[in-house]
Short mmCIF file of N, CA and C in Angstrom, two decimals:
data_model
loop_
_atom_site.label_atom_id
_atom_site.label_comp_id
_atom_site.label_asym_id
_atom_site.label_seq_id
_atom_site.Cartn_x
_atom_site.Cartn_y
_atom_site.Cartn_z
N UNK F 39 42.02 -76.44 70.22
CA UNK F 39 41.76 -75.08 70.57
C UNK F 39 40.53 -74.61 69.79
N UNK F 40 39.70 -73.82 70.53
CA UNK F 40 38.89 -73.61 69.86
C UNK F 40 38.23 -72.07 69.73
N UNK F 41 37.42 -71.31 68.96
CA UNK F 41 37.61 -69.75 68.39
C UNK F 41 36.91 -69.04 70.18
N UNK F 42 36.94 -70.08 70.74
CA UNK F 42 36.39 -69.04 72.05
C UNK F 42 37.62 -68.50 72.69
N UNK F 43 38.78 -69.30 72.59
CA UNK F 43 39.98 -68.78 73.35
C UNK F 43 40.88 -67.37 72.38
N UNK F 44 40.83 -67.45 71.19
CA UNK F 44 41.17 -65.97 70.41
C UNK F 44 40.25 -64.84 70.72
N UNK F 45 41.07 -63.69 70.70
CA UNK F 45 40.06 -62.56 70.70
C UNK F 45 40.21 -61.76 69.67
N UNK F 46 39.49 -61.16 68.86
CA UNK F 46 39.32 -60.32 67.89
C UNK F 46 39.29 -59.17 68.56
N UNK F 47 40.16 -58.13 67.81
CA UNK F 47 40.17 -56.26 68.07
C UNK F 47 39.07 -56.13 66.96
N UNK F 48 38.50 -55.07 67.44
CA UNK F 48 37.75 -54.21 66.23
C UNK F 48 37.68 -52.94 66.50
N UNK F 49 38.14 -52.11 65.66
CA UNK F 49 37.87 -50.76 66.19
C UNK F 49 39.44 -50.17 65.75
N UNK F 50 39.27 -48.54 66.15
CA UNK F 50 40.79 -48.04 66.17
C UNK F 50 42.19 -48.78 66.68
N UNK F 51 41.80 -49.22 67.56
CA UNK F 51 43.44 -50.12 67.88
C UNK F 51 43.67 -51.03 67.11
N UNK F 52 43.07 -51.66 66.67
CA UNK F 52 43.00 -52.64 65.64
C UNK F 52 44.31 -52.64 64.73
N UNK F 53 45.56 -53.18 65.04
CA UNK F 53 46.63 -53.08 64.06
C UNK F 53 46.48 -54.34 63.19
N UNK F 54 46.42 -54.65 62.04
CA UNK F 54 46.72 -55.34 60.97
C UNK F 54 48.03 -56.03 60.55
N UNK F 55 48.81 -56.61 60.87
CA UNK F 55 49.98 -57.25 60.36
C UNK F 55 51.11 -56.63 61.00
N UNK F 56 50.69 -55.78 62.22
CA UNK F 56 51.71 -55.59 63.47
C UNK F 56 52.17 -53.81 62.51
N UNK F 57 51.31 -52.85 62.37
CA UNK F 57 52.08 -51.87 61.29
C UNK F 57 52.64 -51.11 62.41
N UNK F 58 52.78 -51.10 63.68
CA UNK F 58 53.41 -50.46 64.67
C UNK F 58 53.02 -49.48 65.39
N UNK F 59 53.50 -48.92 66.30
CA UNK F 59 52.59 -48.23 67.29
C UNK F 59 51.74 -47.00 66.56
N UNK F 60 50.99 -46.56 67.12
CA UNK F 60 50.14 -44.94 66.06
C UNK F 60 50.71 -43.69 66.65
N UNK F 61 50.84 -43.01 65.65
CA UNK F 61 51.99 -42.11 65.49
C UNK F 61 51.22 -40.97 66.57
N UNK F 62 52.06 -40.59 67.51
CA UNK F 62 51.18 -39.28 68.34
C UNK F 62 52.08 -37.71 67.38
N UNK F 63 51.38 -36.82 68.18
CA UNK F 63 51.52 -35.16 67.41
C UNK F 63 52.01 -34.90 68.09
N UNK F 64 52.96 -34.23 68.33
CA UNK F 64 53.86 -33.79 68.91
C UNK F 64 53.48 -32.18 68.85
N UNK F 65 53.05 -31.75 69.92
CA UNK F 65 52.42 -30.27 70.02
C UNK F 65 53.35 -29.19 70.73
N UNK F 66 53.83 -29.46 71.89
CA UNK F 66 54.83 -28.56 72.45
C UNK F 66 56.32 -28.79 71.85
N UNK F 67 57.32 -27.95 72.37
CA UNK F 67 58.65 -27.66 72.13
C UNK F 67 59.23 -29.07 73.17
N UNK F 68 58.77 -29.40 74.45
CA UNK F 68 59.51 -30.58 75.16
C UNK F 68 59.15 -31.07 74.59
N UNK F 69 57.78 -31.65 73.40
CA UNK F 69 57.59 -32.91 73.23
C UNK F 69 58.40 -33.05 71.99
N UNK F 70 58.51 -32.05 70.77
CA UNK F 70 58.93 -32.49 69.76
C UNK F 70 60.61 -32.86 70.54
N UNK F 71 61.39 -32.02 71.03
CA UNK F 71 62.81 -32.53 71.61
C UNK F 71 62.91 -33.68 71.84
N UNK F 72 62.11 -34.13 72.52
CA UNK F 72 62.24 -35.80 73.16
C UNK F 72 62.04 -36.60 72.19
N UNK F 73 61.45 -36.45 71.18
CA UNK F 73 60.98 -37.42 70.00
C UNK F 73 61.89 -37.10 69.17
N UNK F 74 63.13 -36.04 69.27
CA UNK F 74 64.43 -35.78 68.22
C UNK F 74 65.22 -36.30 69.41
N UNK F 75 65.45 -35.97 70.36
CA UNK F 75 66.62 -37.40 71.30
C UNK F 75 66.38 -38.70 70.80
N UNK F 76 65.05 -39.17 71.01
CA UNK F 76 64.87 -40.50 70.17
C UNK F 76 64.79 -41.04 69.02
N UNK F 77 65.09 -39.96 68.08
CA UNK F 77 65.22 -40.20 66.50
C UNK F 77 63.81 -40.51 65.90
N UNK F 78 62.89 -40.02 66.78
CA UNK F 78 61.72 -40.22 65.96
C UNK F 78 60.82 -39.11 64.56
N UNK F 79 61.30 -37.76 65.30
CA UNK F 79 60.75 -36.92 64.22
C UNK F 79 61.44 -36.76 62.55
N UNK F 80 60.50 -36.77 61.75
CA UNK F 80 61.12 -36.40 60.11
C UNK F 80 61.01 -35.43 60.05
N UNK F 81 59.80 -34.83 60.36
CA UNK F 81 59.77 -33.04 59.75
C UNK F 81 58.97 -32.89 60.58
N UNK F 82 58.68 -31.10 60.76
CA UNK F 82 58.20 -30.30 61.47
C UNK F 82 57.75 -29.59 60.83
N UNK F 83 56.20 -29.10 60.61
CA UNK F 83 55.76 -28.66 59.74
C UNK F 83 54.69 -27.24 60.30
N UNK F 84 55.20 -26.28 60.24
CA UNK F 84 54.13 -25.39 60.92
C UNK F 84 52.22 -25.32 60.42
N UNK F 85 51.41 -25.56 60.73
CA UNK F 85 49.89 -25.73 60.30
C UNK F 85 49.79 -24.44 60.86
N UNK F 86 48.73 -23.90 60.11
CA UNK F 86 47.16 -23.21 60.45
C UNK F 86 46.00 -23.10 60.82
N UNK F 87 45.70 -22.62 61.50
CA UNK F 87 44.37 -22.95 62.30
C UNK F 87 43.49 -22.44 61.33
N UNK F 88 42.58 -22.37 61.84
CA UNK F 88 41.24 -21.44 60.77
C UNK F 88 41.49 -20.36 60.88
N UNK F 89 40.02 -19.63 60.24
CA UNK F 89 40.25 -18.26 60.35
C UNK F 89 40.14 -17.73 61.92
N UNK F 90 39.17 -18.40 62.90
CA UNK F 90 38.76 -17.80 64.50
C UNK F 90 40.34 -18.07 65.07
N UNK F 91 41.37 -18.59 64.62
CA UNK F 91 42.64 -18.89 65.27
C UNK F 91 43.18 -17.71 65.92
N UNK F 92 43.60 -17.72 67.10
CA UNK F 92 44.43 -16.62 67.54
C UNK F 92 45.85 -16.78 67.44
N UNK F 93 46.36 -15.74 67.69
CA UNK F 93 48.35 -16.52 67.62
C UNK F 93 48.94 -15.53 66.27
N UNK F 94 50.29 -16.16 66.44
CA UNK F 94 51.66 -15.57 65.19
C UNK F 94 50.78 -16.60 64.05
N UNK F 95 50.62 -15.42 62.96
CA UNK F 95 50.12 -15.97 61.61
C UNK F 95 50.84 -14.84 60.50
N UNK F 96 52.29 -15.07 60.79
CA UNK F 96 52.89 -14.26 59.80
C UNK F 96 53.07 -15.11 58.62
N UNK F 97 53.42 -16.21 58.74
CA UNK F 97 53.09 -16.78 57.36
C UNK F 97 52.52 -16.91 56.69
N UNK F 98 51.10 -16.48 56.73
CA UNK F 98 49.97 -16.25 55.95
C UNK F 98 50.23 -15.08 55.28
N UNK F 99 50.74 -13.76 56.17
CA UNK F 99 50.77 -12.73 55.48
C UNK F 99 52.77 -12.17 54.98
N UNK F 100 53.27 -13.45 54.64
CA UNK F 100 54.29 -12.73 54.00
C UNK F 100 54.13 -13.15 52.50
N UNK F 101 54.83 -12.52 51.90
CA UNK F 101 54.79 -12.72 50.10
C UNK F 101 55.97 -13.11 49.52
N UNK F 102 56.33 -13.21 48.57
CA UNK F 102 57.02 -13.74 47.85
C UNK F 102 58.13 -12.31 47.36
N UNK F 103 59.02 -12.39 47.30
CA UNK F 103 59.61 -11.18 47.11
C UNK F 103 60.68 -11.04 46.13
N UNK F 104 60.27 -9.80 45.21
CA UNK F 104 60.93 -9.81 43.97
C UNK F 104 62.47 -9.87 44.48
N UNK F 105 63.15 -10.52 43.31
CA UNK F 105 64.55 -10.97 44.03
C UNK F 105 65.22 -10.27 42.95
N UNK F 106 65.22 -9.17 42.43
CA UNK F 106 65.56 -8.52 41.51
C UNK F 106 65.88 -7.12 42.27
N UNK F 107 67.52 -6.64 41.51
CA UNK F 107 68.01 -5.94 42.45
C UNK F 107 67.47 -4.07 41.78
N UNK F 108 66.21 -4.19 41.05
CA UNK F 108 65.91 -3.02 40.45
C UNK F 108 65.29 -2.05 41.56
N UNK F 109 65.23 -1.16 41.98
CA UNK F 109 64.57 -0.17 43.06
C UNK F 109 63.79 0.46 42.32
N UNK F 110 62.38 0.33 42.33
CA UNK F 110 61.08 0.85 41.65
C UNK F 110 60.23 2.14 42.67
N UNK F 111 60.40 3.19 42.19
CA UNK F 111 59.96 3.83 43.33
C UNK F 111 58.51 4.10 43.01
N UNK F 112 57.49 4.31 44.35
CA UNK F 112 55.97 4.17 44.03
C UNK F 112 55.57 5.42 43.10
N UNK F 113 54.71 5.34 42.49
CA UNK F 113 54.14 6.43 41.71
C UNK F 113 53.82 8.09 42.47
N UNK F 114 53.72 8.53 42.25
CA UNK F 114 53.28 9.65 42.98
C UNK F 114 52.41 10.58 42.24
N UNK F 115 51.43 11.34 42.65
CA UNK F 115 50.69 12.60 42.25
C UNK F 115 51.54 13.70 41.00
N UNK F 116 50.92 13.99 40.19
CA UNK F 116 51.32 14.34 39.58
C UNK F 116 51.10 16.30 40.07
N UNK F 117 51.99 17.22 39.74
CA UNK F 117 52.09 17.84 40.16
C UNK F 117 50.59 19.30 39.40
N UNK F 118 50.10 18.91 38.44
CA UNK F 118 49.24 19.48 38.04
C UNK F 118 47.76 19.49 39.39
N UNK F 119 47.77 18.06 39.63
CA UNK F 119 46.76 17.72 40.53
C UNK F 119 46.75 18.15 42.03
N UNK F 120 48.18 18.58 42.24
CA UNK F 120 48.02 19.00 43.08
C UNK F 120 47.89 20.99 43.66
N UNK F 121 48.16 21.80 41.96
CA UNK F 121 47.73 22.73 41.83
C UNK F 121 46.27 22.67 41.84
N UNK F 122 45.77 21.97 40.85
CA UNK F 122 44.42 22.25 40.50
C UNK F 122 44.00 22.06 42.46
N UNK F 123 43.93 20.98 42.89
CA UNK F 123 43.21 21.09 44.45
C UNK F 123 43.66 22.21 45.18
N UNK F 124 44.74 22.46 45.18
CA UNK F 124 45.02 24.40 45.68
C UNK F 124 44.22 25.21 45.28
N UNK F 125 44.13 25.17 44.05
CA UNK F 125 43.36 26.66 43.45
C UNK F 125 41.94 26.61 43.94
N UNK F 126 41.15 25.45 43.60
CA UNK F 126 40.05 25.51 43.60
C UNK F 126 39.61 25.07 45.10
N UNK F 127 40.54 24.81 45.70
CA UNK F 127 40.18 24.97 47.47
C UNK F 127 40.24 26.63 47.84
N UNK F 128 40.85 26.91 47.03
CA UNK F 128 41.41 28.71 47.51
C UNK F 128 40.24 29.35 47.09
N UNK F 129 39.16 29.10 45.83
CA UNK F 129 38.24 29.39 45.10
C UNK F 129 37.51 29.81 45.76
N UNK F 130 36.96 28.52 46.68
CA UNK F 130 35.69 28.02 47.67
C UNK F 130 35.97 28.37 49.18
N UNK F 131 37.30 29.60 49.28
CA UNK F 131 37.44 29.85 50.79
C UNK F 131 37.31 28.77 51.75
N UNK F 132 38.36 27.44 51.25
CA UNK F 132 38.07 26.32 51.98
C UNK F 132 39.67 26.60 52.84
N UNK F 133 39.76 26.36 53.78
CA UNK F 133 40.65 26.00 54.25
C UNK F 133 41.13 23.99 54.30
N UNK F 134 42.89 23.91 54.18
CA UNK F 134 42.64 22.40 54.01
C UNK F 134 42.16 21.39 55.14
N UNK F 135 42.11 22.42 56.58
CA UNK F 135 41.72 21.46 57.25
C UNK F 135 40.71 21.30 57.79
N UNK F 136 38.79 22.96 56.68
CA UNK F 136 38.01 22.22 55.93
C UNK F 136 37.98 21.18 55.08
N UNK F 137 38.17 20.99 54.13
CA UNK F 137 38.43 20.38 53.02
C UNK F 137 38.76 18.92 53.77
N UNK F 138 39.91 18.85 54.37
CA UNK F 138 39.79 17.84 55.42
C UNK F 138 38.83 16.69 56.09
N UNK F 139 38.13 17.77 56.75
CA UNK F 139 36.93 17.46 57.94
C UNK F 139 35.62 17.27 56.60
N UNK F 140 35.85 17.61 55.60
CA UNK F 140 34.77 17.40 54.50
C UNK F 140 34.65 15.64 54.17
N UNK F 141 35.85 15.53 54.09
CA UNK F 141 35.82 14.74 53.16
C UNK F 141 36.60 13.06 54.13
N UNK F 142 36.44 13.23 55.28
CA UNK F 142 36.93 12.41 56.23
C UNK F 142 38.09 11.78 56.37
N UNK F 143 39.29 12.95 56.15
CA UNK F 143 40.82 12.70 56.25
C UNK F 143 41.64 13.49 56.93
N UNK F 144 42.77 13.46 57.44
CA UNK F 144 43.40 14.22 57.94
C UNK F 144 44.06 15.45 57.05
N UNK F 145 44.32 16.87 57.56
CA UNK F 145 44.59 18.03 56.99
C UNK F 145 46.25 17.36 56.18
N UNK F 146 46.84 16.65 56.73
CA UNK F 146 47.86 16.18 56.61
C UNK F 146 48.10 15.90 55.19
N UNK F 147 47.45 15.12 55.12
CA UNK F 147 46.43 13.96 53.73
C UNK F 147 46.63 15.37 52.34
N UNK F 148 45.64 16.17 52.79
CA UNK F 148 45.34 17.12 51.82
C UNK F 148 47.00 17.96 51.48
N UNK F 149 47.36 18.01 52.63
CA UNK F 149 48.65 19.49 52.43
C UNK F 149 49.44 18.15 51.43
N UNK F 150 50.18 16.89 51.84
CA UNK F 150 50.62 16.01 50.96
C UNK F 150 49.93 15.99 49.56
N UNK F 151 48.45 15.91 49.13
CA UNK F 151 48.02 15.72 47.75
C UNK F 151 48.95 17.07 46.89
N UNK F 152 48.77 18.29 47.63
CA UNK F 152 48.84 19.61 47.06
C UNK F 152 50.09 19.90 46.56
N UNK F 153 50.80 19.08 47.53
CA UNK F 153 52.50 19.35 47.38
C UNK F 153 52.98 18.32 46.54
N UNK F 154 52.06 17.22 46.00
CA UNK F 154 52.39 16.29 45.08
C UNK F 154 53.60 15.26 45.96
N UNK F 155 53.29 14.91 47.13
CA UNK F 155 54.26 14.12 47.59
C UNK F 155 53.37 13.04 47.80
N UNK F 156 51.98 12.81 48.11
CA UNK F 156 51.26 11.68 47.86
C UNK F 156 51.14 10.83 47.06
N UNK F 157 51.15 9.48 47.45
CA UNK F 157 50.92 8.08 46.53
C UNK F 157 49.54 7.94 46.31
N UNK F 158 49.11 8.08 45.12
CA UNK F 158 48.14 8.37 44.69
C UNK F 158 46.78 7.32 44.94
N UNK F 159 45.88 7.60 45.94
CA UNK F 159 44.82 6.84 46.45
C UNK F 159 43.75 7.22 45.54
N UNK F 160 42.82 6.05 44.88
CA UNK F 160 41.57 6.46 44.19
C UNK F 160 40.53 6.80 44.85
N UNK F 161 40.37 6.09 46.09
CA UNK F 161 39.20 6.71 47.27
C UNK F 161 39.33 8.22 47.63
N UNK F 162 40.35 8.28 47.72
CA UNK F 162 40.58 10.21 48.69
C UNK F 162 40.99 10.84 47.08
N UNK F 163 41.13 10.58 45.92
CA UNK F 163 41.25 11.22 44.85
C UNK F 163 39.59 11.90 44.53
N UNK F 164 38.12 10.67 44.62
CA UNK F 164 36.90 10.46 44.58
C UNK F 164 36.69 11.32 45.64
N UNK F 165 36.76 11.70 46.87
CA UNK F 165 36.21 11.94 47.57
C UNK F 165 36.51 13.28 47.70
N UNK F 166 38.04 14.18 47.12
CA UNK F 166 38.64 15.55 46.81
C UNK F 166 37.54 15.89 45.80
N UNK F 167 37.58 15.07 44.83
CA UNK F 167 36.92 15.53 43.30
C UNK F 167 35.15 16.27 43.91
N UNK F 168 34.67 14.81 44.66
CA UNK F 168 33.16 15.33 44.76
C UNK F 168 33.07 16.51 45.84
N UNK F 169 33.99 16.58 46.74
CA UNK F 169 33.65 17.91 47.54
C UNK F 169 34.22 18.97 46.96
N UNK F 170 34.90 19.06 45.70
CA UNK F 170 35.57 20.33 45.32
C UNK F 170 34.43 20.64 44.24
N UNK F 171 34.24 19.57 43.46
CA UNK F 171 33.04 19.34 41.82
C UNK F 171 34.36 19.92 40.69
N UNK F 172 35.20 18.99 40.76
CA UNK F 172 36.54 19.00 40.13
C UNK F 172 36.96 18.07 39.98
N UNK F 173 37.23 17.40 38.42
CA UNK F 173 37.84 16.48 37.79
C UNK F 173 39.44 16.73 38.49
N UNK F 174 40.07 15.52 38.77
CA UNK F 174 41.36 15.45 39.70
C UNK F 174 42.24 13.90 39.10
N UNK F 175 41.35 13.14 38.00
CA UNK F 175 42.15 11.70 37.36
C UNK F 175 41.52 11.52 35.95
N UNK F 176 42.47 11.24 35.22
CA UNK F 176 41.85 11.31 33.91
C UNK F 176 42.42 12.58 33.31
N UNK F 177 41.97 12.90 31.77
CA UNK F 177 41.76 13.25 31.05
C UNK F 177 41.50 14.76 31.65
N UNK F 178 41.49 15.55 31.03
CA UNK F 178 40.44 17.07 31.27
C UNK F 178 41.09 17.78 32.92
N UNK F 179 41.88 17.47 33.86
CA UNK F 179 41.95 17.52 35.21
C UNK F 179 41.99 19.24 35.02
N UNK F 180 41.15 19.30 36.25
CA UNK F 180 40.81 20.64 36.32
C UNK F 180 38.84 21.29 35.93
N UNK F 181 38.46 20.60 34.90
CA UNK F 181 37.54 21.03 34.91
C UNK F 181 36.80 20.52 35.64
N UNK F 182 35.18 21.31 35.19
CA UNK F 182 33.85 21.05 35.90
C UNK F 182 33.81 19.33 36.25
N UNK F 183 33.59 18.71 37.07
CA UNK F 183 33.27 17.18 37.41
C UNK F 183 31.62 17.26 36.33
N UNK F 184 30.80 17.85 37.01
CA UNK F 184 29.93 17.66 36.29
C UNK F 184 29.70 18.51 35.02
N UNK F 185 30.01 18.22 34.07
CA UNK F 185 29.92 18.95 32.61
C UNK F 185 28.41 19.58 32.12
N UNK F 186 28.66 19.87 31.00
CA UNK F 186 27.60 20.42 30.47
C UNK F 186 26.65 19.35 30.14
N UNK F 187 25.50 19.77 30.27
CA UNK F 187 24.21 18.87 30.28
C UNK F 187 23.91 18.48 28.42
N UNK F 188 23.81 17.23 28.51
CA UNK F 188 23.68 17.44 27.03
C UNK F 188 21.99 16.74 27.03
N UNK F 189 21.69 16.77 25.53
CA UNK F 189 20.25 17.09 25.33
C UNK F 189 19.86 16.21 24.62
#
């Protein structure tokens, strides 16, 4: 016999010492079933696409969750802060749903800061302070935002 009658594989099919057929992906719901009738699947593993992926991607966005049976309730406005933005809206003959339309939020937004039932946002805290020119976090709340000029 001689090497003209053997044939050599080269390439992807190419099995080595018989390692057995190549494993396909099992993409739909009939296909993984049929490959669990036949005892072929081990695990099932949900993947991710990239970011351009469309589809259920709640697993990306769930978290880990304190397993502690303490009930922490969110912070809230403190009730000074929400006088001081009364008064000095009342000052400036603002109405809140000026004050509002000032400052690109709903009247809603504002009547919640005032009544101290708001969870305290640093953006719409910044953005009360500069349309009123009233310190509203920190230290001093109530006075001038911009202080006395020093020299």
């Amino acid at each position: 016999m001689s090497d003209w009658d053997t044939n050599t594989i080269i390439g992807s099919r190419a099995r080595a010492g018989g390692s057995g057929p190549r494993a396909n992906v099992a993409r739909t719901n009939a296909q993984i079933n049929a490959a669990r009738r036949q005892g072929n699947v081990l695990s099932v593993d949900k993947k991710y696409g990239s970011t351009n992926a469309r589809g259920d991607n709640e697993g990306q966005r769930l978290t880990m969750v304190d397993r502690s049976d303490d009930i922490v309730k969110p912070k809230k406005l403190d009730a000074t802060v929400g006088k001081t933005i009364s008064r000095v809206r009342t000052e400036k003959k603002m109405s809140q749903k000026d004050l509002a339309t000032k400052i690109n939020e709903k009247p809603q937004i504002i009547n919640e800061y005032e009544s101290g039932k708001a969870i305290p946002n640093q953006q719409i805290l910044g953005k009360i302070e500069r349309a009123l020119g009233v310190k509203l976090r920190g230290k001093n709340i109530g006075e001038p935002l911009f202080g006395p000029k020093k020299k």
